[in-house]
CSV table of C-alpha atoms in Angstrom, one decimal:
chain,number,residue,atom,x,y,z
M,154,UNK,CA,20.8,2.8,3.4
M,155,UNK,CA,22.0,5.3,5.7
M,156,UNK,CA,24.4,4.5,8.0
M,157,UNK,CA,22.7,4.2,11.2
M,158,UNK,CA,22.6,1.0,13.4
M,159,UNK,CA,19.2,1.7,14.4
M,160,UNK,CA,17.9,1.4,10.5
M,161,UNK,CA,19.6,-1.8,10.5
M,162,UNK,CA,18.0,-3.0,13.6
M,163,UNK,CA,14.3,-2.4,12.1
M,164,UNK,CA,15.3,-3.6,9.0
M,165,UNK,CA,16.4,-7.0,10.2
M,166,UNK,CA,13.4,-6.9,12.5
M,167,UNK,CA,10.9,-6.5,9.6
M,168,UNK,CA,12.7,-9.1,7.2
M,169,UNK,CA,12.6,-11.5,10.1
M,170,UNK,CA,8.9,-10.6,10.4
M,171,UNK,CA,8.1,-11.4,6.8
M,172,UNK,CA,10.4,-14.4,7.0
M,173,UNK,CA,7.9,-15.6,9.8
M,174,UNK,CA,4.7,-14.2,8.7
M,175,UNK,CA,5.1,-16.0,5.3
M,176,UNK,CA,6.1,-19.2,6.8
M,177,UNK,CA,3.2,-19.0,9.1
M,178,UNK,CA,0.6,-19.3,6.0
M,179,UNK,CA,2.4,-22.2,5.0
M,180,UNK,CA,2.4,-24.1,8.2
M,181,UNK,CA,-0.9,-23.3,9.0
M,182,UNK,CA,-2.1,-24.5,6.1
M,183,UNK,CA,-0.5,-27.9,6.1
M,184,UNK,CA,-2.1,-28.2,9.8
M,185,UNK,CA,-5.9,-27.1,7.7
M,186,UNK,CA,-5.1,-29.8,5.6
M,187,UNK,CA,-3.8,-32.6,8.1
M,188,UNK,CA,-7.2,-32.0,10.1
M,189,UNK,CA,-9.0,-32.2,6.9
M,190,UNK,CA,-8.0,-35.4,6.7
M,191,UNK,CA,-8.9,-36.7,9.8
M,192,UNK,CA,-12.1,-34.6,10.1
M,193,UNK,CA,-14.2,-31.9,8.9
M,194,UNK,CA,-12.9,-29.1,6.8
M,195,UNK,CA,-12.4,-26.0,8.2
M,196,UNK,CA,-13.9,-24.4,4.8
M,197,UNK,CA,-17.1,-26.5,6.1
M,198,UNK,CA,-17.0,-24.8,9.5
M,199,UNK,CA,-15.0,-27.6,11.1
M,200,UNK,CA,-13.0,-27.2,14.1
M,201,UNK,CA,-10.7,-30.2,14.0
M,202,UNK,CA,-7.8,-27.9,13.2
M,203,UNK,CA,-7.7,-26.6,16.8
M,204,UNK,CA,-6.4,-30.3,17.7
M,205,UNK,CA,-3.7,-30.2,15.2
M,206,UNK,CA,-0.1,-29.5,16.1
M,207,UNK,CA,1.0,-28.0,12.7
M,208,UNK,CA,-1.8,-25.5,12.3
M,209,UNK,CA,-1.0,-24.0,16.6
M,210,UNK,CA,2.7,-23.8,15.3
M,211,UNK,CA,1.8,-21.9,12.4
M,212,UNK,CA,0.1,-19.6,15.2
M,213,UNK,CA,2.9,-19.2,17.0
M,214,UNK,CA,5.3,-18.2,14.2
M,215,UNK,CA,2.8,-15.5,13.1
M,216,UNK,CA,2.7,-14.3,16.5
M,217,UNK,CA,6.3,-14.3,16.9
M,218,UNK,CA,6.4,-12.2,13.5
M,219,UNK,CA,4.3,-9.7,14.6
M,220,UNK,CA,6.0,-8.9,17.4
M,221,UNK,CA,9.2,-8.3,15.6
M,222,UNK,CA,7.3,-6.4,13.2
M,223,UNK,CA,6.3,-4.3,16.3
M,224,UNK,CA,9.3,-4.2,17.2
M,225,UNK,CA,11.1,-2.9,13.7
M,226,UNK,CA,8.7,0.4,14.3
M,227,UNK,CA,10.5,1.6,17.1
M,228,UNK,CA,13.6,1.4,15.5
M,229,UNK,CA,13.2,2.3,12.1
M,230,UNK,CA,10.8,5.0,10.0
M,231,UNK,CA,7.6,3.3,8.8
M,232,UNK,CA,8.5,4.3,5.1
M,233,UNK,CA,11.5,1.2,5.4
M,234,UNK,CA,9.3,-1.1,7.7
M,235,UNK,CA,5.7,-1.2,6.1
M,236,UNK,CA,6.6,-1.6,2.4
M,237,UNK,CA,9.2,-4.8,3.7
M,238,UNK,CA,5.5,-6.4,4.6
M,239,UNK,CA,5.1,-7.3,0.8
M,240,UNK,CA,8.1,-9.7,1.2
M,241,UNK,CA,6.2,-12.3,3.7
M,242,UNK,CA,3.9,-12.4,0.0
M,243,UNK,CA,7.1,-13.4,-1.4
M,244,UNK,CA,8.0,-16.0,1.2
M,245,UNK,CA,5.0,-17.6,1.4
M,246,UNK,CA,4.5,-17.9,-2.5
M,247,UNK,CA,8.0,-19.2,-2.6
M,248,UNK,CA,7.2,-22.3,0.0
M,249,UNK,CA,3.8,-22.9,-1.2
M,250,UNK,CA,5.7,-23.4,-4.6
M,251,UNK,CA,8.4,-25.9,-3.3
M,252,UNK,CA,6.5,-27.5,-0.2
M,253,UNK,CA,2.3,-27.6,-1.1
M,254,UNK,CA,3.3,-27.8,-4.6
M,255,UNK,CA,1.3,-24.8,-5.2
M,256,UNK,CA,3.0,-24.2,-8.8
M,257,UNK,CA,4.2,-20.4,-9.2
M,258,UNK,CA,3.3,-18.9,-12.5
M,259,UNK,CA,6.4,-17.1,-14.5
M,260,UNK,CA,4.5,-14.5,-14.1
M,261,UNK,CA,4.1,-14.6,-10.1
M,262,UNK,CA,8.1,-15.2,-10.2
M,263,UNK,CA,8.0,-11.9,-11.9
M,264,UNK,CA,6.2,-10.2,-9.2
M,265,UNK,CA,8.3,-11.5,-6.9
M,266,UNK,CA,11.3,-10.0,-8.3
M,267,UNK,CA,9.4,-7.1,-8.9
M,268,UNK,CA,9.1,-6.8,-4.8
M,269,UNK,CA,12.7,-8.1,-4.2
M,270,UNK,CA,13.5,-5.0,-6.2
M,271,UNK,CA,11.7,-2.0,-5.1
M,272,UNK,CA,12.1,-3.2,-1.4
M,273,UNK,CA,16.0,-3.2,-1.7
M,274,UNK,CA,15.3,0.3,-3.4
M,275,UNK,CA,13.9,1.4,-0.7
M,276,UNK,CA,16.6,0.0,1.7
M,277,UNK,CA,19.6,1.7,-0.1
M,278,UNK,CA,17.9,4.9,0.3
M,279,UNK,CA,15.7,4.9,3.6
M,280,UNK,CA,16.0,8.0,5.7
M,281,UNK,CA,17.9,7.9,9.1
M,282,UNK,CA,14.8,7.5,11.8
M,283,UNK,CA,14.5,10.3,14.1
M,284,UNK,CA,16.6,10.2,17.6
M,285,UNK,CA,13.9,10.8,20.2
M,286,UNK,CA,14.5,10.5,23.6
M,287,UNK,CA,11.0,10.6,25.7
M,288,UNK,CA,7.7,9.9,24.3
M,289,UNK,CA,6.9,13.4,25.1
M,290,UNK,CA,8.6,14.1,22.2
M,291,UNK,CA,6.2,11.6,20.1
M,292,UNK,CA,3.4,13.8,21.6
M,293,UNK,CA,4.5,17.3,20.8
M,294,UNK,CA,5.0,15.8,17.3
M,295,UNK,CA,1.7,14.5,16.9
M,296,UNK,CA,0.4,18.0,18.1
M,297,UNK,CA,2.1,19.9,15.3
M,298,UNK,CA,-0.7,21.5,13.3
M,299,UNK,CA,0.1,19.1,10.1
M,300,UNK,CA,-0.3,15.6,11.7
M,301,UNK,CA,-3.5,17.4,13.7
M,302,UNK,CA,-5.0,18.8,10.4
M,303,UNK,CA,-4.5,15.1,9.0
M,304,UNK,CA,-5.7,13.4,11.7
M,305,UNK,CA,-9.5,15.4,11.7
M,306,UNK,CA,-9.5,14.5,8.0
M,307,UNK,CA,-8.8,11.1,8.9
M,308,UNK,CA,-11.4,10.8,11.4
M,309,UNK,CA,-13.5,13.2,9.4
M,310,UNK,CA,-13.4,10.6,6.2
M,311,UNK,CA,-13.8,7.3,8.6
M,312,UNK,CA,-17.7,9.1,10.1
M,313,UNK,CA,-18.0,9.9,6.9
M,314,UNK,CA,-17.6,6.0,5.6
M,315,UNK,CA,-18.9,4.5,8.5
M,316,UNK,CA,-22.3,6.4,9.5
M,317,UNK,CA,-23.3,7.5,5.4
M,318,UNK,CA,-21.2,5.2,3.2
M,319,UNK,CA,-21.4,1.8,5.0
M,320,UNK,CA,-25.3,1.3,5.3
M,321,UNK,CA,-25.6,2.6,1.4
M,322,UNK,CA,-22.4,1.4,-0.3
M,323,UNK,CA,-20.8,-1.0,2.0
M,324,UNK,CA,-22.4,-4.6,0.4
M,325,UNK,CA,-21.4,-3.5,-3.4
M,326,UNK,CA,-18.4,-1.2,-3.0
M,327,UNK,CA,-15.1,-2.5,-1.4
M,328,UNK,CA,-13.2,0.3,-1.0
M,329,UNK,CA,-15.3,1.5,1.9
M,330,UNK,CA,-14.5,-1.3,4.1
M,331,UNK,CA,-11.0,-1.3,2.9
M,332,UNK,CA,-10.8,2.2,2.8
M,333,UNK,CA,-11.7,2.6,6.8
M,334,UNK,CA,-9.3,-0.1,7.6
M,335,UNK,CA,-6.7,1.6,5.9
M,336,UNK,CA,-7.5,5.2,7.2
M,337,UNK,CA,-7.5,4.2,10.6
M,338,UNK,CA,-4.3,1.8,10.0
M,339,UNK,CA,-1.8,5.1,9.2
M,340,UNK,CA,-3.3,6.3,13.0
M,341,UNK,CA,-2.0,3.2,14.4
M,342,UNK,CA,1.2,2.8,13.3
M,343,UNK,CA,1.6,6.3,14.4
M,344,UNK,CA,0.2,4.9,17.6
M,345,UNK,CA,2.9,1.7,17.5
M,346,UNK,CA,5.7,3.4,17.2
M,347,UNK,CA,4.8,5.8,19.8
M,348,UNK,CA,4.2,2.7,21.9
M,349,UNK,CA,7.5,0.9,20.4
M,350,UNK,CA,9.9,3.8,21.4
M,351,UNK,CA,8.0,4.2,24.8
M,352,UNK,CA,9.0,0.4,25.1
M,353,UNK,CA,12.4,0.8,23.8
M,354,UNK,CA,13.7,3.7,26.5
M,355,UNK,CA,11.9,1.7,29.3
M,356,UNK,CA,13.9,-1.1,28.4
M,357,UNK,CA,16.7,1.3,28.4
M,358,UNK,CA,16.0,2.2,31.6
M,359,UNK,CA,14.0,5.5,31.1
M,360,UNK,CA,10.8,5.2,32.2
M,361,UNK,CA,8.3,5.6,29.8
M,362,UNK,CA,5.1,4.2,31.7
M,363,UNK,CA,5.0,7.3,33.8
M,364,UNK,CA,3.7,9.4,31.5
M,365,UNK,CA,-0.1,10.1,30.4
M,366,UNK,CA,1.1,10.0,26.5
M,367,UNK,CA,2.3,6.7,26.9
M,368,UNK,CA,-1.0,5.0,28.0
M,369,UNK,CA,-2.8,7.8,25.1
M,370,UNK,CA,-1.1,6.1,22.4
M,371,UNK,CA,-1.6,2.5,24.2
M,372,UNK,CA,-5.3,3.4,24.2
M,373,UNK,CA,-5.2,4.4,20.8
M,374,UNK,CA,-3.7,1.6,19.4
M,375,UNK,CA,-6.1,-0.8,20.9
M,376,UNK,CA,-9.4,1.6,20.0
M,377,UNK,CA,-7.9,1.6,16.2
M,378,UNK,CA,-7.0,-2.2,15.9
M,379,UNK,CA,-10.4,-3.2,17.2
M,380,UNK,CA,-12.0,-0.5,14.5
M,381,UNK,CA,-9.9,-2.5,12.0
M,382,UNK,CA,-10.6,-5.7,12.9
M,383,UNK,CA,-14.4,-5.3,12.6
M,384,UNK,CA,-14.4,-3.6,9.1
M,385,UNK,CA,-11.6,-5.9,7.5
M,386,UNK,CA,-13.6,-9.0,9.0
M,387,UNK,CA,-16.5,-7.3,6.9
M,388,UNK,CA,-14.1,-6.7,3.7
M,389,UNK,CA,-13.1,-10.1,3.7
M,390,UNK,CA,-16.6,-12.2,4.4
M,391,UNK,CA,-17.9,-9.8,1.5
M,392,UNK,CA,-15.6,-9.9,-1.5
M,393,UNK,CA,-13.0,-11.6,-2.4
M,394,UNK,CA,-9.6,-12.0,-0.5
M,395,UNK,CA,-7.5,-12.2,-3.7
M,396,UNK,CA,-8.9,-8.7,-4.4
M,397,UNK,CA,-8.9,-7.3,-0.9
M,398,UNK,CA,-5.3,-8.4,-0.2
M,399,UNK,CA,-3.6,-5.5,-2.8
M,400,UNK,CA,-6.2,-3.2,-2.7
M,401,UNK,CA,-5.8,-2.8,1.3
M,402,UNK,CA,-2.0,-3.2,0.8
M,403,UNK,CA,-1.7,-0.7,-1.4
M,404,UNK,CA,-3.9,2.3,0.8
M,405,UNK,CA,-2.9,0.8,3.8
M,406,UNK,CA,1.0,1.3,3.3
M,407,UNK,CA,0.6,4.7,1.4
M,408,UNK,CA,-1.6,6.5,3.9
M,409,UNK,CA,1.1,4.7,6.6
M,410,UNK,CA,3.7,6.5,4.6
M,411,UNK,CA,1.9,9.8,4.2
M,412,UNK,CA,1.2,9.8,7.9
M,413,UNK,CA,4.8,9.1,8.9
M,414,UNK,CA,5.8,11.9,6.6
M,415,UNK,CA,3.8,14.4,8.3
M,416,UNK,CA,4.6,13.5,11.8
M,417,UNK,CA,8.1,12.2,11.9
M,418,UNK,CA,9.0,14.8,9.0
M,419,UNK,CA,11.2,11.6,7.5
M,420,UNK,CA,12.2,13.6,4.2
M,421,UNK,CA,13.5,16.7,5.3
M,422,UNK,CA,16.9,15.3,5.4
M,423,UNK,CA,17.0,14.3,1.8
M,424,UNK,CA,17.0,15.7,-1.3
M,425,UNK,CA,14.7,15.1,-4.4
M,426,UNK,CA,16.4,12.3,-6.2
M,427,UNK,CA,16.5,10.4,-3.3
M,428,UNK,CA,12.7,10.7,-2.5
M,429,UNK,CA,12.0,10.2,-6.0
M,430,UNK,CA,13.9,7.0,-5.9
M,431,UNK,CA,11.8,5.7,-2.6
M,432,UNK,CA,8.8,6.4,-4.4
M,433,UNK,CA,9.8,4.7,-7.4
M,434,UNK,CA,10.6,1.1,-4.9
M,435,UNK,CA,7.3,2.0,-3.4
M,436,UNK,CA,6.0,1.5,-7.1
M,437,UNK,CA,7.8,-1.3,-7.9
M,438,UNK,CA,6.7,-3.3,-5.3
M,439,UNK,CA,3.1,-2.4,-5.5
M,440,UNK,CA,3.1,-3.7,-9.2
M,441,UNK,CA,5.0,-6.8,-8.3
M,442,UNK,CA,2.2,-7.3,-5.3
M,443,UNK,CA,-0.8,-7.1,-8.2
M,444,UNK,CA,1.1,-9.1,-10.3
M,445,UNK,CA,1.8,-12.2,-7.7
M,446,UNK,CA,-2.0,-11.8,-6.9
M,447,UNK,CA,-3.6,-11.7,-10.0
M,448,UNK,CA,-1.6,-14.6,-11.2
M,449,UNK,CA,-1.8,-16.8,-7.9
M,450,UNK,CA,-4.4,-19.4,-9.6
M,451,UNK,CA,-2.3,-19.3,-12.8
M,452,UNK,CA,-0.9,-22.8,-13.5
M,453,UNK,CA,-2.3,-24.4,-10.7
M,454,UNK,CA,-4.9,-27.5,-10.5
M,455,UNK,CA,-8.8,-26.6,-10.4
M,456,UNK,CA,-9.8,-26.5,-6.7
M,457,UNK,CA,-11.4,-29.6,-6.0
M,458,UNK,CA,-15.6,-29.1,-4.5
M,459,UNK,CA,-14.8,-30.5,-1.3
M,460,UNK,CA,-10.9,-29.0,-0.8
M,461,UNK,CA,-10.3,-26.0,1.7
M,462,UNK,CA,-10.4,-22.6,0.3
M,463,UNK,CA,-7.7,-20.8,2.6
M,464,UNK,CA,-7.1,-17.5,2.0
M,465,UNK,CA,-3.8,-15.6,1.1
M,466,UNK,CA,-3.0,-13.6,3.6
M,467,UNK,CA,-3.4,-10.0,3.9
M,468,UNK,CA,-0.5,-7.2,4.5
M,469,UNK,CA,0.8,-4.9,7.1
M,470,UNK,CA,1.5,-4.6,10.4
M,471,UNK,CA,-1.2,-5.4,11.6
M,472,UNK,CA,-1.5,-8.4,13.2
M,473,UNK,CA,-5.4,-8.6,13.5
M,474,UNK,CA,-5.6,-8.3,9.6
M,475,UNK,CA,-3.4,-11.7,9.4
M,476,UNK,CA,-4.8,-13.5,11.7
């Protein structure tokens, strides 16, 4: 990786966050199951978890994960910090295996390496993140004519989904759902690391609040997360999470990366070979996250009539898609 300390702050930022995320799930769950117990399933639209210990720590955790995976945007370029969201996958698969006894197929193990690989690909070989020094800076760069042009197609393609292809397609076709949450996801990471730097320089001691581009992008964020929440919540009561999870993984983090490429111009600083090999981690972990997800029931017991059915999580930044 290149050799700048802010790269290795967002990098340890967004491991810690998939270290957290992924234990989350796993915590969570053992508080879904501890409530079962003692009352009605969540799965059978019981509340008992709500009294459970366990399942508010596992809340906790995720939210302290999020914010570190917040955090990691304002340091690093979202081509290092969104693909690192496949390892929570990892981490949770890994502690289901040795603490639910969740058994994890060879070939899930596979997929896992598969991840572990192409994410340390793309470590060795992430670009240095851009110094800015006022979120005017963010704005002029989200002005350019490239990130404009891709930001009317983006909102172009989302009226297009929501107002034609939703009330036609929406019940039978996934990708429409998924396809609006992910559209609209690349805007707000745009939007969070606008936010994220703003944050960092305040901290700093450069005022950041002052500006009207600061509260823009705040705005922006909170419209687009909202947007997302209402359409993945749709996704996920409609089809099924084990086939939701990679799809939106997959568009989510390559329009992220698309849109980061436009704005932040990540890749003019390298040469081929060195793209070439980011794309190629990218790859690699988008195979191993299929493979861990169409494998995930391999080797395991039947699901019982009356268990829980918790779903796997979902990845990302975004912390309203986990929740």
């Amino acid at each position: 990786m290149a050799n700048s300390s802010d790269n290795v702050k967002g990098l340890v930022l967004a491991v810690s966050s998939s270290v957290f995320i992924g234990s989350s799930f796993i915590i969570k769950k053992k508080g879904l199951q501890k409530a079962g117990n003692a009352g009605n399933r969540a799965a059978s639209g019981g509340h008992a978890y709500l009294y459970e210990p366990w399942w508010w720590m596992g809340m906790i955790t995720m939210i302290v994960g999020e914010i570190a995976n917040f955090a990691a945007y304002a340091f690093a370029p979202a081509i290092l910090v969104t693909p690192l969201g496949a390892l929570s996958i990892i981490f949770s698969a890994v502690l289901a295996h040795f603490i639910l006894r969740e058994k994890l197929h060879s070939f899930g193990k596979l997929g896992c390496a598969l991840c572990m690989v192409g994410s340390t690909t793309i470590v060795l070989h992430a670009p240095h993140e851009r110094n800015i020094h006022s979120v005017k800076e963010v704005w002029t760069l989200a002005i350019e004519p490239g990130f404009l042009s891709y930001t009317v197609a983006v909102v172009i393609a989302v009226c297009i989904l929501i107002f034609w292809c939703v009330p036609r397609l929406g019940k039978t076709h996934m990708i429409i759902y998924v396809g609006i949450c992910s559209l609209v996801g690349s805007l707000t990471v745009m939007g969070v690391k606008a936010v994220g730097i703003a944050l960092k320089l305040s901290f700093e001691g450069i005022n950041q609040f002052k500006f009207f581009e600061t509260w823009f992008f705040t705005v922006l964020v909170l419209g687009c997360c909202l947007l997302q929440i209402n359409y993945l919540n749709k996704a996920l009561d409609t089809f099924n999470t084990a086939v939701v999870s990679p799809v939106y993984y997959v568009m989510f983090t390559t329009f992220t990366i698309l849109a980061s490429m436009i704005m932040f111009k990540e890749w003019d600083s390298q040469n081929a070979s060195q793209i070439a090999t980011e794309l190629l981690g990218f790859f690699t972990i988008l195979g191993g996250t299929f493979l861990l997800h169409k494998t995930k029931d391999m080797g395991s017991k039947p699901t019982e009539p009356n268990s829980p059915v918790v779903a796997s999580p979902t990845l990302s930044y975004e912390s309203f898609s986990r929740a």
